Coordinates of C-alpha atoms and ligand atoms in Angstrom, one line a residue:
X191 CA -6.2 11.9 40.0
X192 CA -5.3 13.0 36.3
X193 CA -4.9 10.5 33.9
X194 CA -1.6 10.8 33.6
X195 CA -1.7 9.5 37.0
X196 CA -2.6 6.3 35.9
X197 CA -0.7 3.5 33.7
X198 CA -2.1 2.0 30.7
X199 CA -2.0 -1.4 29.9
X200 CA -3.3 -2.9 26.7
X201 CA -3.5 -6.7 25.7
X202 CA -5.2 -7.5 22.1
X203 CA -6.3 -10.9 21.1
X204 CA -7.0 -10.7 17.5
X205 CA -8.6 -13.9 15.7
X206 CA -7.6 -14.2 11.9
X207 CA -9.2 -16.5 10.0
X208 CA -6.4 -18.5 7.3
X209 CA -7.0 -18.6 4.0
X210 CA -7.3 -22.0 3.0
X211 CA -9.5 -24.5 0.7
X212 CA -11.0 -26.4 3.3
X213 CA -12.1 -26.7 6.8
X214 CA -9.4 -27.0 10.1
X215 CA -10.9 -30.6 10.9
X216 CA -12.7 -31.5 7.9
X217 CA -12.7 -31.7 4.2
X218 CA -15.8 -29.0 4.0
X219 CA -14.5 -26.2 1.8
X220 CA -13.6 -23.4 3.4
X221 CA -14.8 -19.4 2.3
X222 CA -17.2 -17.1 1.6
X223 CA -20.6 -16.6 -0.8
X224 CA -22.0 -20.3 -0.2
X225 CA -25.7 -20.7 0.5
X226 CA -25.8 -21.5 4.4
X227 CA -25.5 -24.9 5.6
X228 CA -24.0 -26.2 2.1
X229 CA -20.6 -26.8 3.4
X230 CA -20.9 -29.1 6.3
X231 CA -20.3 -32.5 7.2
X232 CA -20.5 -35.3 10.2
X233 CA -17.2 -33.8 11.5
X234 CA -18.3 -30.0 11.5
X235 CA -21.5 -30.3 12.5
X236 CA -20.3 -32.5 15.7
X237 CA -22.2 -35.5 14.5
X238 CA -21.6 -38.5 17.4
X239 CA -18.9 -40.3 16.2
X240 CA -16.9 -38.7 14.0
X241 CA -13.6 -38.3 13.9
X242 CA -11.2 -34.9 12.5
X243 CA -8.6 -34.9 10.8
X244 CA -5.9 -32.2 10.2
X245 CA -5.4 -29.4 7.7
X246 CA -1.5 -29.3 7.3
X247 CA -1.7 -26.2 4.9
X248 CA -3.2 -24.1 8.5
X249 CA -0.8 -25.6 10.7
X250 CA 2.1 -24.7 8.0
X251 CA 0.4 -21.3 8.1
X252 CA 0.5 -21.1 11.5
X253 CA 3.9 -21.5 11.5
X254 CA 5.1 -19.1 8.7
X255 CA 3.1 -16.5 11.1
X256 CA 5.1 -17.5 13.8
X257 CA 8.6 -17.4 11.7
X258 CA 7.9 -13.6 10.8
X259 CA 7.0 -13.0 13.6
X260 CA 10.1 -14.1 15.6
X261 CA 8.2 -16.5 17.7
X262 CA 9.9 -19.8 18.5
X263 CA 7.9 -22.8 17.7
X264 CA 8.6 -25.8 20.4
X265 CA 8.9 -29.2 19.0
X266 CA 5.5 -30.8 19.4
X267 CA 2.2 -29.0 19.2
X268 CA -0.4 -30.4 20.8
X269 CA -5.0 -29.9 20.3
X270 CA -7.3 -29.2 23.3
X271 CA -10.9 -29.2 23.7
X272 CA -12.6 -25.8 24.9
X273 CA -16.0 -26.6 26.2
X274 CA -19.1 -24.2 25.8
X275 CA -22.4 -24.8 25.2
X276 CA -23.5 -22.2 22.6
X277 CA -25.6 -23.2 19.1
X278 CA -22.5 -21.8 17.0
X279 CA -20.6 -24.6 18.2
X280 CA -22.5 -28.3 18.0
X281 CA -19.8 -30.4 19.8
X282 CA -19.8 -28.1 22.7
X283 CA -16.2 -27.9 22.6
X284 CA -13.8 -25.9 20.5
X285 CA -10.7 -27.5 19.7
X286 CA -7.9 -25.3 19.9
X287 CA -4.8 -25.4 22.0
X288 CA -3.6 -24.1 25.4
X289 CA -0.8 -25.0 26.7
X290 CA 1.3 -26.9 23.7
X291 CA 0.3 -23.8 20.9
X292 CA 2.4 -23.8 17.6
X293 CA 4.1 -20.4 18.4
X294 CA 5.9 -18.9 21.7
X295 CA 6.7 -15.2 22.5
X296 CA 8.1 -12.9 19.3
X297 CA 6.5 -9.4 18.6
X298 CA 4.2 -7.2 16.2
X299 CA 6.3 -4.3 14.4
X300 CA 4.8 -1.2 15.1
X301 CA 5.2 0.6 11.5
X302 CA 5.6 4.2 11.4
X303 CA 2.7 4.0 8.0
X304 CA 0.6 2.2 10.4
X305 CA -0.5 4.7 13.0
X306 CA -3.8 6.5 12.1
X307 CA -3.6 9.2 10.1
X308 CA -3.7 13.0 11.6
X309 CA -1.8 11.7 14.9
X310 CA 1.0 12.5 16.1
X311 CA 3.1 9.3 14.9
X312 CA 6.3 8.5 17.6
X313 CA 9.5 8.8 16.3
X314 CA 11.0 5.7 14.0
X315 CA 14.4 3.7 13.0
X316 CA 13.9 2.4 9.4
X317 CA 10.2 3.1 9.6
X318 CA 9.7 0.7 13.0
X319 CA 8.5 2.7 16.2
X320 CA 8.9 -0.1 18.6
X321 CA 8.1 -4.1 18.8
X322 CA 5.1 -5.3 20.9
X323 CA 5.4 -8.7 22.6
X324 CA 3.1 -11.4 22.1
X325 CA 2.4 -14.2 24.3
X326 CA 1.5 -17.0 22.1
X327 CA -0.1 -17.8 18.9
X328 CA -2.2 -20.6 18.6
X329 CA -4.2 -22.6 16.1
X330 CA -8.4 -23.5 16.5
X331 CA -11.6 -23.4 14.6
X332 CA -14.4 -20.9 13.8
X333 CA -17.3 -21.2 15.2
X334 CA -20.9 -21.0 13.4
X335 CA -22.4 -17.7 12.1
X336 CA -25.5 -16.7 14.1
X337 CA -27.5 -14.0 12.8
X338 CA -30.2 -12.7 15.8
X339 CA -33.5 -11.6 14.6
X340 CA -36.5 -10.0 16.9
X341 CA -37.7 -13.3 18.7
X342 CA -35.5 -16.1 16.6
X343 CA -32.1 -16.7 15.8
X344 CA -30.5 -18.0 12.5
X345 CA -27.0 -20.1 12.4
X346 CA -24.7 -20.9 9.4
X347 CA -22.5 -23.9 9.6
X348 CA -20.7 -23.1 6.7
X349 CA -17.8 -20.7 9.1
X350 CA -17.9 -23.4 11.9
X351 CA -14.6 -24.9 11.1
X352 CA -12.9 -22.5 9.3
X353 CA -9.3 -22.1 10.6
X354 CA -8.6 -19.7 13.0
X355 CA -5.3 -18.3 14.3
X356 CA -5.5 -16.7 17.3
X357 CA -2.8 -13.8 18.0
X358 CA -2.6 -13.1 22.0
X359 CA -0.1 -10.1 22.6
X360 CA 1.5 -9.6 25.8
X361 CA 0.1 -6.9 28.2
X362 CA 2.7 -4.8 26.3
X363 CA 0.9 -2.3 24.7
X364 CA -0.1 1.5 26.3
X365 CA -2.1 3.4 24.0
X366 CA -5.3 3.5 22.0
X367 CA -3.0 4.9 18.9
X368 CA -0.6 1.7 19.2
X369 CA -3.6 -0.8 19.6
X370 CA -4.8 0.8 16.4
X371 CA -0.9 0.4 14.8
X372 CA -0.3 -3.2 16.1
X373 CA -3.9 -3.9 14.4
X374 CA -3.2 -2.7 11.2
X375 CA 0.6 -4.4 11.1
X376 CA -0.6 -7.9 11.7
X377 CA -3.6 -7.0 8.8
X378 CA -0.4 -5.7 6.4
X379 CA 1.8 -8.9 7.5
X380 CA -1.3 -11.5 7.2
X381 CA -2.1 -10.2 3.6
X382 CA 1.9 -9.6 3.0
X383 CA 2.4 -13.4 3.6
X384 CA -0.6 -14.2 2.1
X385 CA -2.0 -15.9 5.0
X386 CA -4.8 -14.0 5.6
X387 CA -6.9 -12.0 4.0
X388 CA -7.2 -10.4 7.3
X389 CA -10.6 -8.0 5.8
X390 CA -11.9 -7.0 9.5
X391 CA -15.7 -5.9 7.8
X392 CA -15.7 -9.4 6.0
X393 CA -14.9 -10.5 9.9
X394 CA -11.6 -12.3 8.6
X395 CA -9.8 -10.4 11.4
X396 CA -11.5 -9.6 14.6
X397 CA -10.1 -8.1 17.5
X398 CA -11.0 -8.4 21.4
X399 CA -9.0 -6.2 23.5
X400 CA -8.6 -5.9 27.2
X401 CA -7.4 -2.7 29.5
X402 CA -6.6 -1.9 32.8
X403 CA -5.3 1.2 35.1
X404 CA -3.1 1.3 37.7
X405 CA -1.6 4.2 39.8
X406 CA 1.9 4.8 38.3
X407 CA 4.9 2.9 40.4
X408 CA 2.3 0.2 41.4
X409 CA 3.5 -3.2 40.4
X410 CA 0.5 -5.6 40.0
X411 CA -1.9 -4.7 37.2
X412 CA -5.3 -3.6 37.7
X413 CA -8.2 -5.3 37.3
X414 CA -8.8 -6.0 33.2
X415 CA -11.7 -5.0 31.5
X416 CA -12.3 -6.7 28.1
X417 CA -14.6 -5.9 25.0
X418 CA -15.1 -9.0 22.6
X419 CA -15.1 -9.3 18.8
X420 CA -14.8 -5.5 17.6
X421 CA -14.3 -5.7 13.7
X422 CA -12.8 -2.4 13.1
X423 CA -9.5 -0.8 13.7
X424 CA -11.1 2.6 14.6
X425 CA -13.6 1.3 16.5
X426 CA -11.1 -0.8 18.8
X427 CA -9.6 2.3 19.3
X428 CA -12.8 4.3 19.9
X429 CA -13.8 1.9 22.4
X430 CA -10.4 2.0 24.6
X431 CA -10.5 5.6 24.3
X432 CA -13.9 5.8 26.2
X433 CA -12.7 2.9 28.3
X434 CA -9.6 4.2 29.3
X435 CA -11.7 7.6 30.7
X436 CA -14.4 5.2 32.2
X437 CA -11.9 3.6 34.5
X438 CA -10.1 6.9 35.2
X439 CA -13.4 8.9 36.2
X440 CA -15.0 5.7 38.4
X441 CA -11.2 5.2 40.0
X442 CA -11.0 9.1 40.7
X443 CA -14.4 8.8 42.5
X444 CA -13.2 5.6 44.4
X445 CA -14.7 3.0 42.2
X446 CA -12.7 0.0 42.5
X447 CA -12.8 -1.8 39.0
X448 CA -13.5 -5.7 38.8
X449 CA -12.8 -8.0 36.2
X450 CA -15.6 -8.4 33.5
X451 CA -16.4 -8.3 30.1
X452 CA -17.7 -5.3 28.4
X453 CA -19.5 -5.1 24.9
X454 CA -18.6 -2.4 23.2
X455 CA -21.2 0.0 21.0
X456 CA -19.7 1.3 18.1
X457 CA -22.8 3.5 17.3
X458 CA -23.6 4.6 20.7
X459 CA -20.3 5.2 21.6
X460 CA -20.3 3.6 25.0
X461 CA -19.2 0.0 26.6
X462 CA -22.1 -2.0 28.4
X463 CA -21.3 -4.5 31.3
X464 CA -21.8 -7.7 30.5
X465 CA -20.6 -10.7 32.7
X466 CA -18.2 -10.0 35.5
X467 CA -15.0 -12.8 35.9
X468 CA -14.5 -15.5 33.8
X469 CA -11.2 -17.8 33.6
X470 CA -9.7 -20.6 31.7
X471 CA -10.8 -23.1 34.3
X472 CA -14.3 -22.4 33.7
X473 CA -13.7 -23.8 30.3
X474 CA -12.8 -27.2 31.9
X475 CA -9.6 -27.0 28.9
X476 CA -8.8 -30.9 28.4
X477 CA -6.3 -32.3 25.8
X478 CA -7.9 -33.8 22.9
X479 CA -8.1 -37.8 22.9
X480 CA -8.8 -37.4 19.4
X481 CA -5.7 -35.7 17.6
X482 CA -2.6 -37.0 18.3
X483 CA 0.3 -34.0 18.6
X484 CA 2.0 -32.2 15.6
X485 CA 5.7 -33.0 15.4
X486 CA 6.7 -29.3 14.0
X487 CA 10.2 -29.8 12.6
X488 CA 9.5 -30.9 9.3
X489 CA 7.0 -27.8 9.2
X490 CA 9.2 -25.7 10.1
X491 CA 11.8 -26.4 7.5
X492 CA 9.3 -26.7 4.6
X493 CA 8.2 -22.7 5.8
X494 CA 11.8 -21.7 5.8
X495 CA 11.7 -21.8 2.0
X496 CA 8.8 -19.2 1.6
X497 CA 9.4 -16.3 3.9
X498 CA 8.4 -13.5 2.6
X499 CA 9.8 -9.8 2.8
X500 CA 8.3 -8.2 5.4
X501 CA 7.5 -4.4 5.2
X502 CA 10.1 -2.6 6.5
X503 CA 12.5 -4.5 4.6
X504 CA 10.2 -3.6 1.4
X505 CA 10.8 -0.6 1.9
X506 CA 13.9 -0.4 2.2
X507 CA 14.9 -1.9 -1.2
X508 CA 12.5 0.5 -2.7
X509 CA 14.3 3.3 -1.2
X510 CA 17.9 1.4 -1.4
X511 CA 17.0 -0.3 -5.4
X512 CA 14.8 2.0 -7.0
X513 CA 16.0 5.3 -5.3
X514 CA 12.7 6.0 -4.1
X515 CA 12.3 9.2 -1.3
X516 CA 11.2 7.6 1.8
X517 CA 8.0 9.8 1.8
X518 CA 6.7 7.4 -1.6
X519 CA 8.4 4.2 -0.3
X520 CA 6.3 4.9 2.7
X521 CA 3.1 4.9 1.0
X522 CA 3.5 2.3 -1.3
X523 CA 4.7 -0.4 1.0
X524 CA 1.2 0.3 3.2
X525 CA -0.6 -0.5 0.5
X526 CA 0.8 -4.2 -0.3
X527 CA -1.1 -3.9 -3.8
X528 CA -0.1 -0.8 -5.1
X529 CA 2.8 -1.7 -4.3
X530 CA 3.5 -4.6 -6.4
X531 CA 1.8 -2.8 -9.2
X532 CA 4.0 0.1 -9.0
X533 CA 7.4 -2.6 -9.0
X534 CA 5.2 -4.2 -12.1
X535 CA 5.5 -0.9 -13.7
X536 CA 8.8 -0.7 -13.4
X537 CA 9.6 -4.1 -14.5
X538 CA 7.5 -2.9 -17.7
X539 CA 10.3 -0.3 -18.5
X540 CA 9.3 2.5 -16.7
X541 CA 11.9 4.8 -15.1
X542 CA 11.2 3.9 -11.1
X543 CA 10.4 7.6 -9.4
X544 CA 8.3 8.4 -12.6
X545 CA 6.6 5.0 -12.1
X546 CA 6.1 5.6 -8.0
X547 CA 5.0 9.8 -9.0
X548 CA 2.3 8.0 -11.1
X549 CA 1.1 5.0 -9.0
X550 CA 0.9 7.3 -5.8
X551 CA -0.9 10.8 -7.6
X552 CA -2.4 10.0 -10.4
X553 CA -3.5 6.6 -10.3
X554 CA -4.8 6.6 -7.0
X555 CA -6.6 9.8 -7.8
X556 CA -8.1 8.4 -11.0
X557 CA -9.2 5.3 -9.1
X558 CA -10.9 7.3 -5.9
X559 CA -12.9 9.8 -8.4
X560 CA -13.8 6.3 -11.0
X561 CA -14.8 4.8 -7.5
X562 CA -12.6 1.8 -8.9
X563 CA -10.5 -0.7 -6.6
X564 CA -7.1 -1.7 -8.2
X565 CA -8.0 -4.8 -8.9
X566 CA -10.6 -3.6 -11.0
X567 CA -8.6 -1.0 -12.8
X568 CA -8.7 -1.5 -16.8
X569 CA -4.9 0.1 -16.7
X570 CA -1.9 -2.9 -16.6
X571 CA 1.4 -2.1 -15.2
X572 CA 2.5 -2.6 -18.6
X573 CA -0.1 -0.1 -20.0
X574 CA 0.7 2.4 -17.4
X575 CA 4.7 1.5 -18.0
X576 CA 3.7 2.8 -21.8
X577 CA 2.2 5.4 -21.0
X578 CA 4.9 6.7 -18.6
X579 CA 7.1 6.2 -21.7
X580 CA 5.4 8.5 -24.1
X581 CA 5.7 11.2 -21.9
X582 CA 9.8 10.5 -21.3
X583 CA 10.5 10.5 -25.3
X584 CA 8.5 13.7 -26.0
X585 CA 5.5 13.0 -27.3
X586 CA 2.8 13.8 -24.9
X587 CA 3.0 16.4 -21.8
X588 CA 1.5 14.9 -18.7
X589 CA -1.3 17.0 -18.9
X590 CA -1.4 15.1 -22.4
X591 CA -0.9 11.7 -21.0
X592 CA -3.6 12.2 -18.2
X593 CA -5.8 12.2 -21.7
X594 CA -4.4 8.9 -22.7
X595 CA -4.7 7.8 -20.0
X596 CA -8.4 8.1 -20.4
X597 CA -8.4 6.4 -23.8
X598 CA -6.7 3.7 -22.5
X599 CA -9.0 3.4 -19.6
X600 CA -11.8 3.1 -21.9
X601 CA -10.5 0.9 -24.7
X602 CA -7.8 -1.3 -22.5
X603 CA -6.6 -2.7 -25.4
X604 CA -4.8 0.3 -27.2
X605 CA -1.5 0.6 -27.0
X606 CA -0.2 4.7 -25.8
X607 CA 1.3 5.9 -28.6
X608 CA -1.7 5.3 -31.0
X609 CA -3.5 6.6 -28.1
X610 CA -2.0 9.9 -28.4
X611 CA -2.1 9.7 -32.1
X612 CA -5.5 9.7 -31.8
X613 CA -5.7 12.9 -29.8
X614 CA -4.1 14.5 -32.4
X615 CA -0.6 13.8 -30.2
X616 CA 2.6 12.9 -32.4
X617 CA 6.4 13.1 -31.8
X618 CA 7.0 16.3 -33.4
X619 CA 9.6 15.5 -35.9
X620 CA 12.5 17.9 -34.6
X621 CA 13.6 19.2 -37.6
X622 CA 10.1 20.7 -38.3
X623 CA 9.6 21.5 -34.8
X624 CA 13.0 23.2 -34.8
X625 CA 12.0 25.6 -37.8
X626 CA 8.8 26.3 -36.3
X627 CA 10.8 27.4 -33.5
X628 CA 12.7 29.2 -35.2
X629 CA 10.3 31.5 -37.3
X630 CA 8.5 32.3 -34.4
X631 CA 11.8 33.7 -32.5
X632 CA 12.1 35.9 -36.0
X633 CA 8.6 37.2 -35.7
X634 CA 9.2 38.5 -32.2
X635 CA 12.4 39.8 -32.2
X636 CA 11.6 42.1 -29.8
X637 CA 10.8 39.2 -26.9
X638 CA 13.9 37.2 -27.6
X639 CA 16.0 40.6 -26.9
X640 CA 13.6 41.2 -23.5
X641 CA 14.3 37.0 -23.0
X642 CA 18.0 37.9 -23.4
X643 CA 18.1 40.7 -21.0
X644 CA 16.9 38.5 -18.7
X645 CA 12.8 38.2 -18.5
X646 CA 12.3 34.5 -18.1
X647 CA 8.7 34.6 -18.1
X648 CA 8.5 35.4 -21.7
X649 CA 9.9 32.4 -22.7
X650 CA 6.7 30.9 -21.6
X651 CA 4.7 33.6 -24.3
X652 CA 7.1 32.4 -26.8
X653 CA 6.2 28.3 -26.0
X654 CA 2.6 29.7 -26.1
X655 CA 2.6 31.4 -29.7
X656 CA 4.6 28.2 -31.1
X657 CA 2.2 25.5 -29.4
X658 CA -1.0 28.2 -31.2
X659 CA 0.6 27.3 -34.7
X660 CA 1.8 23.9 -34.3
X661 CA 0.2 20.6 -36.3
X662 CA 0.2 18.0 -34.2
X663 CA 0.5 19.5 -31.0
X664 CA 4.1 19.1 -29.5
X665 CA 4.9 18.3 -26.0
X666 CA 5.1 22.2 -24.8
X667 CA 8.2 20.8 -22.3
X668 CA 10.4 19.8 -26.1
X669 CA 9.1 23.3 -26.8
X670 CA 10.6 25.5 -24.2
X671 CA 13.5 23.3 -24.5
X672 CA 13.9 24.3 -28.2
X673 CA 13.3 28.1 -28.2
X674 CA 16.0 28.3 -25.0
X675 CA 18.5 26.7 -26.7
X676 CA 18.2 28.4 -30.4
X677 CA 18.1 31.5 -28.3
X678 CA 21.2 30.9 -26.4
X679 CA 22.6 30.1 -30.0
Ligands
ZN77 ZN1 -17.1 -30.5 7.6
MN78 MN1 -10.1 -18.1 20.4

């Protein structure tokens, strides 16, 4: 049977770790670049005896998740234990939550910005291709950090704890493209919020997906294959690609498929079988005698104060506000931080389609060639907002400005116009400028006649031969300008 045959069905469980200062259960700080084992505690390291407590700030998280998300949170949220014996997890038991979880149904946005690049993107309304429906989303802990050597194993403590959100989508996706999409929404709507910083190499996002075939027109799903914790957006796609073929070949040649768990080899391209069936009941799921149930209401309410814009609405005010073409709007608002730097920029003064024409092309070009992260960049808003504004009253070209530019890069603390001073750059003062102009023209007669006949291109000559003589150079734009209109006079 051709693929085409078959029907797709993708489900994605992504885990996203919440930024917070401390630990889900505990008051163990929470975060990256600690020597292992420093940030632990009775209550992390499952010590007999001791008790957890809860981190409101997660739960509140949680929640404003859930509100952009258009789940619907139910009134009382309730903790389950999630038992395992594994050394990344001391208590044997997770606690999370399974059938009380904060949030219920809603959907991930697919963004049109969000599929990957050089594929064919479906069409969009306001920039959303279609919504993708999610089960649940619930709230649990990180486990430890095991790092597997030749012969021995290391673990660090320090993640066990951390909070963890996990996203479960419904079976509601069809496409290796869209599980790549829906990946890279939730990243731009975690970091957006500011829940997450949802960095899938730092492993602050991770991704498990499941798949399954069935013939077209059958009603049950087939039989679901899942690959665990893949940390890349590419690579989850990658890895239902090959799956997706897998299935089809082995179902062609009369294979039937059985449920199991599949690790996924990003380097070798291929999945490996690991463990056939497994099911909730074989996690003997028990509420937790420990934590008593979260009333959500007043959670709720305090959230409702600090929704944030989501994307698509972003960029729609930068097209409706600022007059942007949907092309820029596009690419700033997938890039959350550019983004904000470009509206600084504008708040500095500067006229808003220069201010996007800069942030998009220049900026980003001088950043990928200085192998410099935005946050790194010695330009401010306001610097770049200066800059921008030399080059609207005349004194610099943008060819001139991309050399400010540099100055500024390399002395931050320089303002543009004594930048360009320094270059040898100064507002021409018009009425010199206009008699330089105008000698020229009287030297070369014999162009201005061609220029009136009607050979454009010699104005250009014209701009040339006045820019040659000029002291300080003028912006050669104010140049043209000049000799066209004392012509035409
Ligand atoms: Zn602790
Ligand atoms: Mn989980």
């Amino acid at each position: 049977m051709p693929a085409s045959d078959y029907e797709v069905t993708i489900g994605l469980e992504v885990h996203c770790q919440i930024r917070t200062q401390t630990k889900m259960f505990c008051a163990c700080r929470a975060g990256f670049g600690y020597a292992p084992n420093t940030n632990v505690c009775p209550t992390c390291l499952g010590m007999p005896g001791a008790l957890s407590t809860l981190n409101v700030r997660a739960i509140e998280r949680t929640i404003l998740a859930g509100r952009l998300l258009g789940c619907s949170i139910p009134p009382i949220s309730k903790w389950d234990r999630k038992n395992y014996f594994y050394p990344d997890m001391p208590k044997n038991y997770q606690t999370s939550q399974l059938d009380l979880p904060l949030c219920i149904g809603g959907s991930v946005p697919l963004y049109e910005w969000t599929f990957p690049a050089n594929t064919e993107v479906p069409a969009s309304e306001d920039g959303i291709v279609r919504h993708v429906k999610l089960d649940h989303i619930h709230l649990e802990e990180d486990a430890a950090k095991l790092t597997h050597f030749a012969g021995f194993s290391l673990v660090d403590y320090n993640r066990g704890g951390t909070p963890l959100m996990e996203i479960v989508s419904a079976p509601d996706l069809h496409t290796p493209d869209e599980a790549y999409a829906y990946l890279k929404s939730l990243q731009q709507i975690m970091v957006y919020a500011d829940i997450s910083n949802a960095d899938m190499e730092k492993g602050e996002m991770r991704c498990d997906v499941n798949v399954s075939l069935r013939p077209r027109g059958q009603k049950e799903l087939g039989e679901k294959i899942e690959m665990k914790n893949i940390n890349s957006m590419s690579a989850a796609r990658r890895a239902l690609i090959y799956e997706i073929r897998r299935q089809t070949e082995e179902l062609d040649a009369g294979i039937a498929q059985v449920q199991s768990t599949r690790r996924w080899d990003d380097t070798l391209g291929e999945s490996i079988i690991m463990r056939t069936k497994e099911n909730a009941h074989d996690y003997r799921y028990h509420t937790c005698p420990d934590l008593i149930p979260v009333r959500t209401a007043p959670l709720v309410e305090r959230v409702q104060e600090c929704i944030p814009e989501m994307p698509d609405a972003r960029r729609q005010r930068l097209i409706r506000d600022y007059m942007l073409p949907a092309a820029d709007a596009t690419t700033l608002v997938s890039d959350a931080s550019l983004c904000s730097f470009f509206e600084r920029t504008v708040q500095a003064g500067a006229p808003a389609r220069k201010a996007a024409n800069w942030v998009i092309n220049t900026l980003t070009a001088v950043l990928t060639e200085r192998e410099t992260s935005l946050a790194d960049c010695p330009i401010s808003p306001a610097a770049l907002a200066d800059i921008i504004g030399i080059v609207e009253d005349g004194t610099v070209s943008t060819n001139q400005a991309r050399e400010v530019l540099d100055v500024i890069w390399r002395t931050p603390d320089k303002d543009a116009s004594s930048a360009a001073a320094e270059l040898g750059y100064k507002k021409a003062d018009s009425g010199a400028l206009e008699e330089l102009v105008r000698s020229v023209l009287e030297e070369n007669q014999d162009m201005v006649e061609l220029v009136r006949a009607g050979n454009a291109k010699l104005v250009n000559a014209l701009t040339g031969k006045v820019m040659k003589t000029a002291n300080p150079k003028p912006n050669p734009k104010l140049v043209t300008q000049l000799i066209l209109s004392c012509i035409k006079s």
